[in-house]
Amino acid sequence: MATPQEFLFRIKRQDSPDTAPYWEQFRMPYAPGHNVVSALMYLREHPVNSAGNKVAPVVWECNCMEEVCGACAMLVNGVPRQACAALLDGLPQPIVLEPLSKFRVVRDLQIDRSRMFEALKKVKAWIRLDHGGDIHRHAPLISPDEQDARYLFSRCMTCGCCMEACPQFHQNSTFIGPAPLAQVRLHNSHPTGAYDKEERLHAIMGEGGITDCGNAQNCVQVCPKEIPLTTAIGELGRQTTAQWLRDLFAR
Amino acid sequence: MADSLNAHFLSRKLHSLTGLVPVGGFLLFHLWENSMARKGEQFYNEHVVQGIGDLLNYKLAIELCLGAAILFHGVYGLVVWWQGRSNTRRFRYGGNLRYLLQRITAFTTLAFILWHVITTRIAAGLDEAVENNLFLHMQRIYEDPVNVVLYIVGIAGATFHLANGLWLLGINWGLTTHPRAQKLSMWACTALFVVITFLGVHAIWGFNQRLF
Ligand code: SF4
């Protein structure tokens, strides 16, 4: 592929949560090694659209620049991914940037992801510490195999790509989405986290929980951290079924 | 919270279960019994319609239960359908396509069952001539090639919905959790789909052996 002279961007912009979105084009001279975030930084320094008008710089969020924080997730040419890890070399032009469509837009490419954090709260995606002091006991031993299995789930960065791809997750649904479910799988398997297993399972057995998954399995295809989301969902299917039977017959 | 009659969970589980028994089970049985049409008019009317009919106690009660199960599965299925926003155009994965197909076949199956029950079971209830020779009645239906096509599409939709539903059930009940298990169960469900679809087409052919 011949090296292009410049990059052309088509960016879906929106001035505030309640105003209509619109498209705007921008140009940037070619330089090797750019990614979408560095390009957006260039556009922030040169906020001139391709018609030559000076406009408000494009708003977006980013943080770590190494695909671990999840803040810069957006649609790059229609694909939900981290802008920092999307190298411009090799991307077909014009490069189309849009905010994730399943969340409320705050401004331009910045979205409101509080729904994901609410879901994490709902399922108690944490380990409860019962004591601040030294309890004179070793932490429970965890086999290397189990560590490996759990490590996969611990990599979730709450980026929202899996929700973007999920047909069951949208602004009119109550489904909490794949990522919080995977966190239930993770924390239920932790020796201390297991104390709250029943509560977590009950939290995902109601509306918006595990049963609202339609098994389209898009999530596992798009997750940038390659988290085995569908395995977690299958395991939670087993855990919730068992919990349901316990609720029915063992009380 | 720890309410043991978790209504939402219970309805979803019931939806899944009614799809398998009695509805899916009946589909298997129904295609099998009708695949015997190839043995001819007399055998079919005497041994399939009469014979199996005589074996069943409380036939009307069974039919009503079946109807109620289909109604629940169908109506609750509409609620489930309403909650999804299919996105196969943006995400072209096999699983996503099956997600959409499961919903499309839900509709084709509902429509097909309605039409099929009206033109066979209810028609037989209203007209003694139909009741006395169901074989001939079916043969007449299949004289119209449009009906043959509608039946094949209707049956294939229903068998897909059952086979794919079985695959979904495996995941939802936690029987198949690992991708490998899900892949294997996909093969098994595909085999089931092929076999029972064949059974259905075979039944159609049995009524009108000049067809294919
Ligand atoms: S599971 Fe993957 S795609 Fe979903 S939020 Fe976590 S890192 Fe992002």
Coordinates of C-alpha atoms and ligand atoms in Angstrom, one line a residue:
Chain A
M1 CA 0.0 0.0 0.0
A2 CA 1.4 3.4 -1.0
T3 CA 2.0 5.7 1.9
P4 CA -0.8 8.3 2.0
Q5 CA 0.0 12.0 2.0
E6 CA -2.4 12.7 4.9
F7 CA -5.0 11.1 7.0
L8 CA -8.7 11.9 6.6
F9 CA -11.0 11.6 9.6
R10 CA -14.8 11.5 9.7
I11 CA -15.8 12.2 13.3
K12 CA -19.3 12.0 14.7
R13 CA -19.7 14.9 17.0
Q14 CA -22.2 16.0 19.5
D15 CA -22.1 19.2 21.5
S16 CA -24.0 18.1 24.5
P17 CA -26.0 15.1 25.7
D18 CA -29.3 16.6 24.4
T19 CA -28.3 18.0 21.1
A20 CA -28.3 16.2 17.8
P21 CA -25.1 14.6 16.5
Y22 CA -23.4 15.7 13.3
W23 CA -20.4 14.6 11.2
E24 CA -17.3 16.6 10.7
Q25 CA -14.2 15.9 8.6
F26 CA -10.6 16.6 9.6
R27 CA -7.2 16.2 7.9
M28 CA -3.8 15.5 9.4
P29 CA -0.5 15.3 7.6
Y30 CA 0.9 11.8 7.4
A31 CA 3.4 10.6 9.9
P32 CA 4.3 7.0 10.7
G33 CA 3.3 5.3 13.9
H34 CA 0.2 7.3 14.8
N35 CA -2.7 5.9 16.7
V36 CA -6.2 7.3 17.1
V37 CA -5.4 9.0 20.4
S38 CA -2.2 10.7 19.1
A39 CA -4.3 11.8 16.0
L40 CA -6.9 13.3 18.3
M41 CA -4.2 15.1 20.2
Y42 CA -3.0 16.5 16.9
L43 CA -6.5 17.7 16.2
R44 CA -6.7 19.2 19.6
E45 CA -3.7 21.3 18.7
H46 CA -5.1 22.1 15.2
P47 CA -8.8 22.2 15.6
V48 CA -9.5 23.1 12.0
N49 CA -12.0 21.0 10.0
S50 CA -11.4 20.0 6.4
A51 CA -13.4 23.0 5.2
G52 CA -10.8 25.2 6.9
N53 CA -13.0 26.5 9.7
K54 CA -11.7 26.7 13.2
V55 CA -14.0 24.6 15.5
A56 CA -14.2 23.4 19.1
P57 CA -11.6 20.6 19.5
V58 CA -13.0 17.1 19.5
V59 CA -13.6 15.8 23.1
W60 CA -12.6 12.3 24.0
E61 CA -11.3 10.4 27.0
C62 CA -8.0 8.6 27.5
N63 CA -5.7 7.7 30.2
C64 CA -3.2 4.8 30.1
M65 CA -2.2 4.7 26.4
E66 CA -1.5 1.0 26.7
E67 CA -4.9 -0.7 26.5
V68 CA -5.4 -1.3 30.1
C69 CA -7.7 1.5 31.4
G70 CA -10.6 1.2 29.1
A71 CA -11.3 4.9 28.9
C72 CA -10.7 5.5 25.2
A73 CA -13.0 2.8 23.9
M74 CA -14.8 4.1 20.8
L75 CA -15.9 2.9 17.4
V76 CA -13.0 3.0 14.9
N77 CA -14.4 2.3 11.5
G78 CA -17.4 0.7 13.1
V79 CA -15.4 -1.6 15.4
P80 CA -15.5 -1.1 19.1
R81 CA -11.9 -0.9 20.4
Q82 CA -9.4 1.2 22.3
A83 CA -8.4 4.3 20.4
C84 CA -4.8 4.1 21.9
A85 CA -4.3 0.6 20.4
A86 CA -5.7 1.5 17.0
L87 CA -2.7 2.2 14.8
L88 CA -3.5 4.5 11.8
D89 CA -1.1 2.7 9.4
G90 CA -3.2 0.1 7.6
L91 CA -6.6 1.5 8.6
P92 CA -8.8 2.2 5.6
Q93 CA -9.6 5.9 5.0
P94 CA -11.5 7.9 5.8
I95 CA -11.0 6.8 9.4
V96 CA -14.5 7.0 10.9
L97 CA -14.6 7.8 14.7
E98 CA -17.9 7.5 16.6
P99 CA -18.7 7.3 20.3
L100 CA -19.9 3.8 21.5
S101 CA -23.6 3.7 20.6
K102 CA -24.9 2.0 23.7
F103 CA -24.1 4.7 26.1
R104 CA -25.2 8.3 26.6
V105 CA -22.9 10.7 24.9
V106 CA -21.5 13.4 27.1
R107 CA -19.7 15.2 24.3
D108 CA -18.3 14.1 21.0
L109 CA -16.5 10.8 21.6
Q110 CA -16.9 11.0 25.4
I111 CA -19.6 8.7 26.8
D112 CA -21.2 8.3 30.2
R113 CA -20.2 4.8 31.4
S114 CA -21.9 5.0 34.9
R115 CA -24.3 2.2 33.9
M116 CA -21.3 -0.2 33.9
F117 CA -20.1 1.0 37.3
E118 CA -23.7 0.7 38.7
A119 CA -23.8 -2.9 37.4
L120 CA -20.5 -3.6 39.2
K121 CA -21.9 -2.2 42.4
K122 CA -25.1 -4.2 41.9
V123 CA -23.2 -7.5 41.7
K124 CA -20.7 -6.6 44.4
A125 CA -17.7 -7.0 42.2
W126 CA -15.2 -6.8 45.1
I127 CA -13.8 -8.7 47.9
R128 CA -15.0 -7.8 51.4
L129 CA -12.3 -7.3 54.0
D130 CA -13.6 -8.2 57.4
H131 CA -10.7 -6.8 59.3
G132 CA -8.2 -4.0 59.0
G133 CA -5.5 -5.6 61.2
D134 CA -3.2 -8.6 61.0
I135 CA -5.2 -11.8 61.6
H136 CA -2.0 -13.9 61.9
R137 CA -3.0 -16.2 59.2
H138 CA -1.7 -16.8 55.8
A139 CA -3.8 -16.0 52.7
P140 CA -5.4 -19.2 51.4
L141 CA -3.3 -21.0 48.8
I142 CA -4.5 -20.9 45.3
S143 CA -3.2 -23.4 42.7
P144 CA -1.3 -22.0 39.7
D145 CA -4.0 -23.4 37.4
E146 CA -6.7 -21.6 39.3
Q147 CA -4.6 -18.4 39.3
D148 CA -4.3 -18.6 35.5
A149 CA -8.0 -19.1 35.0
R150 CA -8.8 -16.2 37.3
Y151 CA -6.2 -13.9 35.8
L152 CA -8.1 -13.9 32.5
F153 CA -11.1 -12.4 34.2
S154 CA -9.1 -9.9 36.3
R155 CA -8.0 -8.1 33.1
C156 CA -11.3 -6.5 32.4
M157 CA -10.9 -2.7 32.1
T158 CA -14.7 -1.8 31.9
C159 CA -14.2 -0.5 28.4
G160 CA -17.7 -1.4 27.3
C161 CA -16.7 -3.0 24.0
C162 CA -18.6 -6.2 24.9
M163 CA -21.7 -4.2 25.7
E164 CA -21.4 -2.4 22.4
A165 CA -21.5 -5.7 20.5
C166 CA -24.2 -7.3 22.7
P167 CA -27.7 -7.3 21.1
Q168 CA -29.3 -7.6 24.5
F169 CA -27.6 -4.5 25.9
H170 CA -29.0 -1.2 24.8
Q171 CA -30.4 1.9 26.2
N172 CA -33.9 0.4 26.6
S173 CA -32.8 -2.8 28.3
T174 CA -32.0 -3.5 31.9
F175 CA -29.4 -6.2 31.0
I176 CA -26.1 -5.6 33.0
G177 CA -24.0 -6.9 30.1
P178 CA -21.2 -9.5 29.8
A179 CA -18.4 -7.7 31.8
P180 CA -20.1 -7.5 35.2
L181 CA -21.2 -11.1 34.8
A182 CA -17.5 -12.1 34.3
Q183 CA -16.7 -10.2 37.4
V184 CA -19.2 -12.3 39.3
R185 CA -17.5 -15.4 38.0
L186 CA -14.1 -14.0 39.2
H187 CA -15.1 -12.9 42.7
N188 CA -17.2 -16.0 43.4
S189 CA -14.2 -18.1 42.9
H190 CA -12.0 -16.1 45.2
P191 CA -11.7 -17.8 48.7
T192 CA -12.7 -14.6 50.5
G193 CA -15.0 -13.4 47.8
A194 CA -16.9 -16.7 47.9
Y195 CA -18.5 -15.6 51.2
D196 CA -20.7 -13.3 49.2
K197 CA -21.3 -15.7 46.4
E198 CA -25.0 -16.2 47.2
E199 CA -25.7 -12.5 47.3
R200 CA -24.0 -12.1 43.9
L201 CA -25.9 -14.9 42.4
H202 CA -29.2 -13.5 43.7
A203 CA -28.2 -10.2 42.2
I204 CA -27.9 -11.7 38.7
M205 CA -30.9 -14.0 38.9
G206 CA -33.4 -11.1 38.7
E207 CA -34.3 -8.9 35.8
G208 CA -31.3 -7.7 33.8
G209 CA -29.2 -10.5 35.1
I210 CA -27.8 -13.7 33.6
T211 CA -31.1 -14.9 32.1
D212 CA -31.2 -11.8 29.9
C213 CA -28.2 -13.1 28.0
G214 CA -29.2 -14.3 24.5
N215 CA -26.0 -16.2 23.8
A216 CA -25.2 -14.4 20.6
Q217 CA -21.6 -14.6 21.9
N218 CA -20.5 -11.3 20.2
C219 CA -18.9 -10.2 23.5
V220 CA -16.2 -12.8 23.4
Q221 CA -15.4 -11.9 19.8
V222 CA -14.8 -8.2 20.4
C223 CA -13.3 -8.1 23.9
P224 CA -9.8 -6.5 23.5
K225 CA -8.5 -8.3 26.5
E226 CA -9.7 -11.7 25.2
I227 CA -11.7 -12.4 28.3
P228 CA -13.6 -15.7 28.1
L229 CA -16.9 -14.0 28.7
T230 CA -19.1 -16.8 27.3
T231 CA -17.3 -19.4 29.6
A232 CA -18.1 -17.1 32.5
I233 CA -21.7 -16.9 31.4
G234 CA -21.9 -20.7 31.1
E235 CA -20.4 -21.2 34.5
L236 CA -22.8 -18.7 36.0
G237 CA -25.7 -20.5 34.3
R238 CA -24.6 -23.5 36.3
Q239 CA -24.1 -21.6 39.5
T240 CA -27.4 -19.8 39.3
T241 CA -29.3 -23.0 38.4
A242 CA -27.8 -24.7 41.4
Q243 CA -28.6 -21.7 43.6
W244 CA -32.2 -21.7 42.4
L245 CA -32.5 -25.3 43.3
R246 CA -31.0 -24.7 46.7
D247 CA -33.4 -21.8 47.2
L248 CA -36.4 -24.0 46.2
F249 CA -35.5 -27.2 48.1
A250 CA -32.9 -26.6 50.7
R251 CA -34.4 -23.9 52.8
Chain B
M1 CA -34.0 -10.6 47.7
A2 CA -33.3 -14.2 48.5
D3 CA -36.9 -14.8 47.6
S4 CA -37.1 -18.5 46.7
L5 CA -39.8 -17.9 44.1
N6 CA -37.7 -15.6 42.0
A7 CA -40.4 -14.9 39.4
H8 CA -38.1 -13.6 36.7
F9 CA -35.7 -16.6 37.0
L10 CA -38.6 -19.0 37.2
S11 CA -40.3 -17.7 34.1
R12 CA -37.0 -17.9 32.1
K13 CA -36.4 -21.4 33.2
L14 CA -40.0 -22.3 32.5
H15 CA -39.7 -20.8 29.0
S16 CA -36.6 -22.9 28.4
L17 CA -38.2 -26.0 29.8
T18 CA -41.5 -25.8 28.0
G19 CA -39.6 -25.4 24.7
L20 CA -38.0 -28.8 25.4
V21 CA -40.9 -30.6 27.1
P22 CA -43.6 -30.8 26.0
V23 CA -43.3 -28.7 22.8
G24 CA -40.0 -30.0 21.5
G25 CA -40.8 -33.5 22.5
F26 CA -44.1 -33.3 20.7
L27 CA -42.4 -32.1 17.6
L28 CA -40.1 -35.1 17.5
F29 CA -43.0 -37.4 18.2
H30 CA -45.2 -35.7 15.6
L31 CA -42.6 -35.8 12.8
W32 CA -41.9 -39.5 13.6
E33 CA -45.5 -40.6 13.6
N34 CA -46.2 -38.7 10.3
S35 CA -43.0 -40.1 8.7
M36 CA -45.0 -43.3 8.6
A37 CA -47.2 -41.8 5.9
R38 CA -45.0 -43.5 3.4
K39 CA -46.7 -46.8 4.4
G40 CA -49.9 -45.7 2.6
E41 CA -53.4 -44.5 3.2
Q42 CA -54.8 -47.5 5.0
F43 CA -51.9 -48.0 7.3
Y44 CA -51.7 -44.3 8.2
N45 CA -55.4 -43.9 8.9
E46 CA -55.7 -47.1 10.9
H47 CA -52.4 -47.4 12.7
V48 CA -51.1 -43.9 13.0
V49 CA -54.2 -41.8 13.4
Q50 CA -56.5 -44.4 15.0
G51 CA -53.8 -46.6 16.6
I52 CA -51.8 -43.9 18.3
G53 CA -55.0 -42.0 19.1
D54 CA -56.4 -45.0 20.9
L55 CA -53.2 -45.4 22.9
L56 CA -53.6 -41.9 24.3
N57 CA -55.8 -41.5 27.3
Y58 CA -57.3 -38.1 27.9
K59 CA -56.4 -36.9 24.4
L60 CA -58.2 -33.6 24.8
A61 CA -56.4 -32.8 28.1
I62 CA -53.1 -33.6 26.5
E63 CA -53.9 -31.4 23.6
L64 CA -54.9 -28.5 25.9
C65 CA -51.7 -28.9 28.0
L66 CA -49.7 -28.8 24.8
G67 CA -51.6 -25.8 23.6
A68 CA -51.0 -24.0 26.9
A69 CA -47.3 -24.8 26.8
I70 CA -47.0 -23.5 23.3
L71 CA -48.9 -20.4 24.2
F72 CA -46.7 -19.7 27.3
H73 CA -43.5 -20.4 25.3
G74 CA -44.7 -18.2 22.5
V75 CA -46.0 -15.2 24.5
Y76 CA -43.1 -15.2 26.9
G77 CA -40.9 -15.6 23.9
L78 CA -42.3 -12.3 22.5
V79 CA -41.2 -10.6 25.7
V80 CA -37.7 -12.0 25.2
W81 CA -37.8 -11.0 21.5
W82 CA -38.8 -7.5 22.5
Q83 CA -35.7 -7.1 24.7
G84 CA -33.2 -7.7 21.9
R85 CA -31.8 -5.4 19.2
S86 CA -30.2 -7.6 16.6
N87 CA -27.0 -6.3 15.1
T88 CA -26.0 -8.9 12.6
R89 CA -25.1 -6.2 10.0
R90 CA -22.4 -4.7 12.3
F91 CA -21.2 -7.9 13.9
R92 CA -21.1 -10.8 11.4
Y93 CA -20.4 -13.7 13.6
G94 CA -22.1 -17.2 13.4
G95 CA -23.4 -16.9 16.9
N96 CA -25.0 -13.6 16.2
L97 CA -26.6 -14.9 13.1
R98 CA -28.1 -17.9 15.1
Y99 CA -29.3 -15.4 17.7
L100 CA -31.3 -13.6 14.9
L101 CA -32.4 -16.9 13.3
Q102 CA -33.7 -18.1 16.6
R103 CA -36.0 -15.1 16.7
I104 CA -37.0 -15.3 13.1
T105 CA -37.9 -19.0 13.4
A106 CA -39.9 -18.2 16.5
F107 CA -42.2 -16.1 14.3
T108 CA -42.3 -18.5 11.4
T109 CA -43.0 -21.4 13.8
L110 CA -45.8 -19.6 15.6
A111 CA -47.5 -18.7 12.3
F112 CA -46.9 -22.2 10.9
I113 CA -48.4 -23.9 14.0
L114 CA -51.4 -21.7 13.9
W115 CA -52.1 -22.3 10.2
H116 CA -51.3 -26.0 10.5
V117 CA -53.6 -26.6 13.5
I118 CA -56.4 -24.7 12.0
T119 CA -56.2 -26.6 8.7
T120 CA -55.7 -30.0 10.2
R121 CA -56.8 -30.5 13.8
I122 CA -59.6 -28.0 13.8
A123 CA -60.7 -28.8 10.3
A124 CA -61.0 -32.4 11.4
G125 CA -63.0 -31.4 14.4
L126 CA -65.4 -29.5 12.1
D127 CA -65.6 -31.9 9.2
E128 CA -66.1 -35.6 9.7
A129 CA -64.9 -36.5 6.2
V130 CA -61.5 -35.0 7.1
E131 CA -61.5 -36.7 10.4
N132 CA -62.2 -40.1 8.8
N133 CA -59.5 -39.8 6.2
L134 CA -56.7 -37.6 7.4
F135 CA -54.3 -39.2 4.9
L136 CA -56.4 -38.0 2.0
H137 CA -56.8 -34.6 3.6
M138 CA -53.0 -34.2 3.8
Q139 CA -52.5 -35.5 0.3
R140 CA -54.9 -32.8 -1.0
I141 CA -53.0 -30.1 0.9
Y142 CA -49.7 -31.3 -0.7
E143 CA -51.2 -31.2 -4.2
D144 CA -50.6 -27.5 -4.1
P145 CA -46.8 -26.9 -4.5
V146 CA -47.1 -23.7 -2.6
N147 CA -48.3 -25.6 0.5
V148 CA -45.4 -28.0 0.1
V149 CA -42.9 -25.2 0.1
L150 CA -44.7 -23.6 3.1
Y151 CA -44.6 -26.9 5.0
I152 CA -40.9 -27.4 4.3
V153 CA -40.1 -23.9 5.4
G154 CA -42.4 -24.2 8.4
I155 CA -40.9 -27.5 9.5
A156 CA -37.3 -26.5 8.9
G157 CA -37.9 -23.3 11.0
A158 CA -39.4 -25.3 13.8
T159 CA -36.6 -27.9 13.8
F160 CA -34.0 -25.2 13.7
H161 CA -35.7 -23.4 16.6
L162 CA -35.7 -26.7 18.6
A163 CA -32.1 -27.7 17.8
N164 CA -30.7 -24.3 18.4
G165 CA -32.9 -23.9 21.4
L166 CA -31.4 -27.1 22.8
W167 CA -27.9 -25.6 22.3
L168 CA -29.0 -22.5 24.2
L169 CA -30.6 -24.6 26.9
G170 CA -27.3 -26.4 27.5
I171 CA -25.6 -23.0 28.2
N172 CA -28.4 -21.5 30.2
W173 CA -28.7 -24.4 32.5
G174 CA -25.0 -24.6 32.9
L175 CA -24.5 -28.0 31.2
T176 CA -22.1 -26.7 28.6
T177 CA -19.8 -24.0 30.0
H178 CA -16.5 -24.4 28.2
P179 CA -16.2 -23.3 24.5
R180 CA -15.2 -26.9 23.6
A181 CA -18.3 -28.3 25.2
Q182 CA -20.4 -25.7 23.4
K183 CA -18.7 -26.6 20.1
L184 CA -19.4 -30.3 20.6
S185 CA -23.0 -29.6 21.6
M186 CA -23.3 -27.5 18.5
W187 CA -22.3 -30.5 16.4
A188 CA -24.9 -32.7 18.2
C189 CA -27.6 -30.1 17.7
T190 CA -26.7 -29.7 14.1
A191 CA -27.0 -33.5 13.7
L192 CA -30.4 -33.4 15.4
F193 CA -31.5 -30.6 13.1
V194 CA -30.6 -32.6 10.0
V195 CA -32.2 -35.8 11.2
I196 CA -35.5 -34.3 12.3
T197 CA -35.8 -32.0 9.3
F198 CA -35.3 -35.1 7.1
L199 CA -38.0 -36.8 9.1
G200 CA -40.4 -33.9 8.4
V201 CA -39.6 -33.8 4.7
H202 CA -39.9 -37.5 4.6
A203 CA -43.4 -37.2 6.1
I204 CA -44.4 -34.8 3.4
W205 CA -43.1 -37.1 0.7
G206 CA -45.0 -40.0 2.3
F207 CA -48.3 -38.3 1.7
N208 CA -47.5 -37.6 -1.9
Q209 CA -44.9 -39.9 -3.3
R210 CA -44.9 -38.3 -6.7
L211 CA -43.6 -35.1 -5.2
F212 CA -39.9 -35.7 -5.2
Ligands
SF4_1 S1 -15.0 -7.8 29.3 FE1 -13.6 -7.1 27.7 S2 -14.8 -5.8 26.3 FE2 -16.0 -6.1 28.2 S3 -15.6 -4.3 29.4 FE3 -14.1 -5.9 30.1 S4 -12.3 -5.6 28.8 FE4 -14.0 -4.4 27.9

